[in-house]
Short mmCIF file of N, CA and C in Angstrom, two decimals:
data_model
loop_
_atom_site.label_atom_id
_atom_site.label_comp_id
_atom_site.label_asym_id
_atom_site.label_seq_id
_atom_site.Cartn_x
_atom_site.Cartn_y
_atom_site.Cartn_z
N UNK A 11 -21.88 -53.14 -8.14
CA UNK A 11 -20.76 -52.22 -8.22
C UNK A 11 -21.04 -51.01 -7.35
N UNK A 12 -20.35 -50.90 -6.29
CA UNK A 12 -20.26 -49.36 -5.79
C UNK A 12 -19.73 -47.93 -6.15
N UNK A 13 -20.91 -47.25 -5.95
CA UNK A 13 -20.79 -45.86 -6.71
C UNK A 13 -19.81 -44.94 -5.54
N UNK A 14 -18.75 -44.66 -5.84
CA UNK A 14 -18.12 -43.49 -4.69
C UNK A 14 -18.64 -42.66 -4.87
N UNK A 15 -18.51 -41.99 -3.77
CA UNK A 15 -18.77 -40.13 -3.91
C UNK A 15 -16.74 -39.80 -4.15
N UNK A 16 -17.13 -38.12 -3.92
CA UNK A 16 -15.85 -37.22 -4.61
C UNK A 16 -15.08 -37.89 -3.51
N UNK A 17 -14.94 -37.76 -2.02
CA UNK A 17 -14.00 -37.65 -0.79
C UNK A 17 -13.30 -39.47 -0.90
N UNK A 18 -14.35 -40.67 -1.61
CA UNK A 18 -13.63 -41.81 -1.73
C UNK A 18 -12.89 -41.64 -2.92
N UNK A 19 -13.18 -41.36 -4.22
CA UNK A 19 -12.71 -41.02 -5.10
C UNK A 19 -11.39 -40.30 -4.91
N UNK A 20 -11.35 -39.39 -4.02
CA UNK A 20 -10.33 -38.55 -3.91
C UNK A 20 -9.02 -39.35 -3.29
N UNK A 21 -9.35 -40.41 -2.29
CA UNK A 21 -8.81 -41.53 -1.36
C UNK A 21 -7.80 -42.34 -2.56
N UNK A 22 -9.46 -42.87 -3.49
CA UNK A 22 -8.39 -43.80 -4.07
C UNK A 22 -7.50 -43.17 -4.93
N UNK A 23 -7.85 -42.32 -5.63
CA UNK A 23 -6.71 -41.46 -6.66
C UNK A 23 -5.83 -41.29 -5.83
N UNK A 24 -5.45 -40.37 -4.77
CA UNK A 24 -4.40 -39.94 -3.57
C UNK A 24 -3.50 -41.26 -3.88
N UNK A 25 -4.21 -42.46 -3.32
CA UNK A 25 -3.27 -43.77 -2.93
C UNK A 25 -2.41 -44.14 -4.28
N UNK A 26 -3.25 -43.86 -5.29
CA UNK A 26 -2.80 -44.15 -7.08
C UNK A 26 -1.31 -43.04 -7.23
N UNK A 27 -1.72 -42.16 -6.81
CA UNK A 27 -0.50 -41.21 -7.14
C UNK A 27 0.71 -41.47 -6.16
N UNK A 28 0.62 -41.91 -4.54
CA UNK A 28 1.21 -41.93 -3.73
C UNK A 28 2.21 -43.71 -4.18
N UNK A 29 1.35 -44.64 -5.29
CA UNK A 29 2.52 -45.70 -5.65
C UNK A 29 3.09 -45.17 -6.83
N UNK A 30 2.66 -44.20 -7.61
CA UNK A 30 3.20 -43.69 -8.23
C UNK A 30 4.46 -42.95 -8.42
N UNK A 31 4.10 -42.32 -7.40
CA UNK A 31 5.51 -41.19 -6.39
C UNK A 31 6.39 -42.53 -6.30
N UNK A 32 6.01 -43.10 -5.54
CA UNK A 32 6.98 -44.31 -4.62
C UNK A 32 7.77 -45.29 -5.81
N UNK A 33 6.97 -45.51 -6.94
CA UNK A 33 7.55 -46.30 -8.18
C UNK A 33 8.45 -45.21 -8.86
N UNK A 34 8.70 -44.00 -8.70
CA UNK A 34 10.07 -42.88 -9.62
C UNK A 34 8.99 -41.41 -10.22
N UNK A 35 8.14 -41.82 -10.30
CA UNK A 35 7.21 -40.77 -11.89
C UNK A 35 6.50 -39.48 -11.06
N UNK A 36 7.24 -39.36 -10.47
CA UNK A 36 6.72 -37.75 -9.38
C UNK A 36 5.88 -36.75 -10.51
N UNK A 37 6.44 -36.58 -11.01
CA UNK A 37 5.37 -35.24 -12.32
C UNK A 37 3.75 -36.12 -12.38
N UNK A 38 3.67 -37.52 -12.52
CA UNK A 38 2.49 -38.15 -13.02
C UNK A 38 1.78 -37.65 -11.36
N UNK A 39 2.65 -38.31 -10.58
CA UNK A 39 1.97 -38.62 -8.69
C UNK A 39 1.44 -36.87 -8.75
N UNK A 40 2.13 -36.46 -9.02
CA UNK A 40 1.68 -34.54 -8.80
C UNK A 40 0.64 -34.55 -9.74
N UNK A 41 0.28 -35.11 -10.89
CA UNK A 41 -1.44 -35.02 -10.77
C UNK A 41 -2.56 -35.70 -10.41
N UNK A 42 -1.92 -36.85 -10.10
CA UNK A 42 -3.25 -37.53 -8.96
C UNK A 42 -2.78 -36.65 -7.84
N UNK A 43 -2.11 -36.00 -7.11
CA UNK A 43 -2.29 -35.39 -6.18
C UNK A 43 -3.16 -34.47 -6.10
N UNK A 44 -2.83 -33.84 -7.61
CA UNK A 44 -3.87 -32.25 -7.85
C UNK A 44 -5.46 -32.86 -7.66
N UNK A 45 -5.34 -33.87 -8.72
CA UNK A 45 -7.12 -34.81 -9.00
C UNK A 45 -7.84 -34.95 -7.33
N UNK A 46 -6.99 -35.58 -6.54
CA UNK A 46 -7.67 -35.47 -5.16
C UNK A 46 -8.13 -34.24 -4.41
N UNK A 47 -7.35 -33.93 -4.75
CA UNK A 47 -7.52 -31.89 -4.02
C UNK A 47 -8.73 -31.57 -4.92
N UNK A 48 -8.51 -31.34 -5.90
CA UNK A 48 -9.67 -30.75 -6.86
C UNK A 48 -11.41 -31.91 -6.22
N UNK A 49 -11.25 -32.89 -6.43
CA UNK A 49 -12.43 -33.95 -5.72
C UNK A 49 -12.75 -34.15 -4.36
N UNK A 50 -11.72 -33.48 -3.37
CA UNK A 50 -11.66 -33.07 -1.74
C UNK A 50 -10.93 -32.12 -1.64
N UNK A 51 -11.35 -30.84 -1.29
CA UNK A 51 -10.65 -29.73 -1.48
C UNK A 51 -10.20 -29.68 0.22
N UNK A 52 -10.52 -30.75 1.16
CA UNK A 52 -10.46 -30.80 2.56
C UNK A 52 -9.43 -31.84 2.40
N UNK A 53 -8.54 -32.48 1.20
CA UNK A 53 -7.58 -34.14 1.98
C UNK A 53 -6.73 -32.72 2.32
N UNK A 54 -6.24 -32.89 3.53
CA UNK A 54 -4.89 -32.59 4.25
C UNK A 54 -3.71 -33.18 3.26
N UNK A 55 -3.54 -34.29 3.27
CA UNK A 55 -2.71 -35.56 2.71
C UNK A 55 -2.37 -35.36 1.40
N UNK A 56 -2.87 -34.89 1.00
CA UNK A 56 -3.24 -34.63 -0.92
C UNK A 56 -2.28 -33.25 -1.23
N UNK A 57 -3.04 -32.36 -0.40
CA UNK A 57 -2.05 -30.80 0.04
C UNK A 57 -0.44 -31.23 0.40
N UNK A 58 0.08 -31.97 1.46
CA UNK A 58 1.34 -32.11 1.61
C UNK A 58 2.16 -33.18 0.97
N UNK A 59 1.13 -34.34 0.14
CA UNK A 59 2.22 -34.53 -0.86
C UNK A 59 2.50 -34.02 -1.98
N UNK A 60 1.27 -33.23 -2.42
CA UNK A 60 1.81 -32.18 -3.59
C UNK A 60 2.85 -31.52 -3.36
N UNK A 61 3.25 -30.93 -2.57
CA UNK A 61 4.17 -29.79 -1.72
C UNK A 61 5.13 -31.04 -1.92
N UNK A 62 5.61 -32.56 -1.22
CA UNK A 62 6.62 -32.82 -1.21
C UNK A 62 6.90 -33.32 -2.51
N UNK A 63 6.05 -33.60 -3.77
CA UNK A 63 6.57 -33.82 -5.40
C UNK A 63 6.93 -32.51 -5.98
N UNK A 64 6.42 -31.25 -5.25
CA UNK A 64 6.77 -30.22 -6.26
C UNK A 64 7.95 -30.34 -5.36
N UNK A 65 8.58 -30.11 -4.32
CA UNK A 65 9.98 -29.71 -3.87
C UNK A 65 10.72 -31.14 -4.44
N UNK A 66 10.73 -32.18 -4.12
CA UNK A 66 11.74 -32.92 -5.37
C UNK A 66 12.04 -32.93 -6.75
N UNK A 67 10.71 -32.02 -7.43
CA UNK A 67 11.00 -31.89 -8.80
C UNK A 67 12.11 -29.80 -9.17
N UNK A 68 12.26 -29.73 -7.90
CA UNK A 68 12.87 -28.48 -7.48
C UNK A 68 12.12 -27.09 -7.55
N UNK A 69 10.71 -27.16 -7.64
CA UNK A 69 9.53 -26.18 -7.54
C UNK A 69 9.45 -25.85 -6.21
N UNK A 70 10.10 -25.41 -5.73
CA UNK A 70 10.43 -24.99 -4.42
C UNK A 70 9.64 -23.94 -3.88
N UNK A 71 9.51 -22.85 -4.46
CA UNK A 71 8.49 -22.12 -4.29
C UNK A 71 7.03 -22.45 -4.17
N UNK A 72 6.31 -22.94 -5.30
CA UNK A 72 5.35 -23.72 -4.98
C UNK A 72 5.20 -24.89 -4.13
N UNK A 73 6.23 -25.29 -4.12
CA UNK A 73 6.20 -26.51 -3.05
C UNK A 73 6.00 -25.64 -1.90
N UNK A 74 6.51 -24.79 -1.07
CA UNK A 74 6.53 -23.71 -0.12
C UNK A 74 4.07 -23.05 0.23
N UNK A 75 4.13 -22.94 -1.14
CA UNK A 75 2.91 -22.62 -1.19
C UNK A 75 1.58 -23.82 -0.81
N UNK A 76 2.13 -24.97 -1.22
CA UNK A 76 1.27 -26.00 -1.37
C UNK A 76 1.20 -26.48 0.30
N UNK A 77 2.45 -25.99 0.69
CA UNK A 77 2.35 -26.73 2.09
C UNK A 77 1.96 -25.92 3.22
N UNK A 78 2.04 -24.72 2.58
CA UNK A 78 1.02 -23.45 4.30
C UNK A 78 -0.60 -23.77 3.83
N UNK A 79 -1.13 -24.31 2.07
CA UNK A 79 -2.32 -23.82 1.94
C UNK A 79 -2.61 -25.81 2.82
N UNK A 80 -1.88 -26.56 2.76
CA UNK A 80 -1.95 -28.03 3.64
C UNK A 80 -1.98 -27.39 5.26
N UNK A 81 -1.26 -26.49 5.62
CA UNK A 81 -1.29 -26.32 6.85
C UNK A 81 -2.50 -25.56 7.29
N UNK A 82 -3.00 -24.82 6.45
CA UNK A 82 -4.39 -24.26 6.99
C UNK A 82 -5.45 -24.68 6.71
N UNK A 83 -5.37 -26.42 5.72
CA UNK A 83 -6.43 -27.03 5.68
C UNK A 83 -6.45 -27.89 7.15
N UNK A 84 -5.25 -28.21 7.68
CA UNK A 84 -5.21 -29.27 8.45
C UNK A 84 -5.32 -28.10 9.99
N UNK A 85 -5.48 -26.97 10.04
CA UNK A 85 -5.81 -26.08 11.19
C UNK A 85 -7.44 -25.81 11.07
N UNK A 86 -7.83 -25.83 10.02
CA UNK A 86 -9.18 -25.05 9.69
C UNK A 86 -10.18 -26.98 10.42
N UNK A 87 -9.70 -28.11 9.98
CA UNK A 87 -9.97 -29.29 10.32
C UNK A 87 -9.87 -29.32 11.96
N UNK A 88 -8.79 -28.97 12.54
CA UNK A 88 -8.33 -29.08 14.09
C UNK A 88 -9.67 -28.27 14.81
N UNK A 89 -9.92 -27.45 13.95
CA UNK A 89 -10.62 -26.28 15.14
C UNK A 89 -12.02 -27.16 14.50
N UNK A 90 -12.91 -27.38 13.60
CA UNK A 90 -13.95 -27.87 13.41
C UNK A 90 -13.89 -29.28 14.49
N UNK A 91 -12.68 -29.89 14.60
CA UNK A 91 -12.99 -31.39 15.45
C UNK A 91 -13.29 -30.74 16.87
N UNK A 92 -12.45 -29.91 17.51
CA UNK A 92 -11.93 -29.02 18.89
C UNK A 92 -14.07 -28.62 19.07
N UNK A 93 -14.56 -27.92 17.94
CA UNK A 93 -15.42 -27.30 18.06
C UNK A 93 -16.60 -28.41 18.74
N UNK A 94 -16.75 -29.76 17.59
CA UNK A 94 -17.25 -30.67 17.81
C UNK A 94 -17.26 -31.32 18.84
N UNK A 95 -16.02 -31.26 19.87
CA UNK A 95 -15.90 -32.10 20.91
C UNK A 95 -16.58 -31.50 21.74
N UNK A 96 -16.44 -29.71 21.43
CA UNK A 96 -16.39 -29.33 22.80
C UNK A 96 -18.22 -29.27 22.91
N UNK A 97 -19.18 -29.32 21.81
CA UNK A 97 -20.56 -29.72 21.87
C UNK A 97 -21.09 -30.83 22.47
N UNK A 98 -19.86 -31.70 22.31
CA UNK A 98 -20.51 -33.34 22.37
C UNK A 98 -20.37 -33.25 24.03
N UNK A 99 -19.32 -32.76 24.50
CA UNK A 99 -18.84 -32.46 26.37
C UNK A 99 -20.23 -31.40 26.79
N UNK A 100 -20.81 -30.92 26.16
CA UNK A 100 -21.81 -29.61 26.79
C UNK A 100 -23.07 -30.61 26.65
N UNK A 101 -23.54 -31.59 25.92
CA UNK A 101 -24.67 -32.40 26.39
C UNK A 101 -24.79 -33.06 27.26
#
């Protein structure tokens, strides 16, 4: 039996909530969404579907919130890859 760490864990919950969403039960999918975030505080993915179950359940505001704190996970990610490349080009 394979042991995950948090970031697979976080994968498969994400995917659990995302047939969840897709089968009607958005309130349930919005806490496997939270469960992934809380176990990868880095899924991008996890951040903007929370944001799109809170804005269908009409949490609009938070939905608003969930998706700049997704946008500065997925900028804070851009510049760490950008950073990485630009090391791997200087050897």
């Amino acid at each position: 039996m394979k042991i995950l760490n948090n970031k697979e864990k976080a994968r498969e919950i994400y995917k659990k909530g995302v047939e969840i969403g897709n089968a009607g039960d958005v309130e349930k999918a919005l806490e496997y969404f939270s469960k992934a975030i809380e176990l990868d505080p880095l899924y991008k993915d996890a951040y903007f579907n929370k944001a799109l179950a809170l804005r269908m359940l009409g949490r609009l505001d938070e939905a608003r919130d969930w998706f700049l704190k997704g946008l500065a996970i997925q900028e804070k990610l851009d510049l760490k890859s950008l950073k990485k490349e630009k090391s791997n080009h200087l050897k």
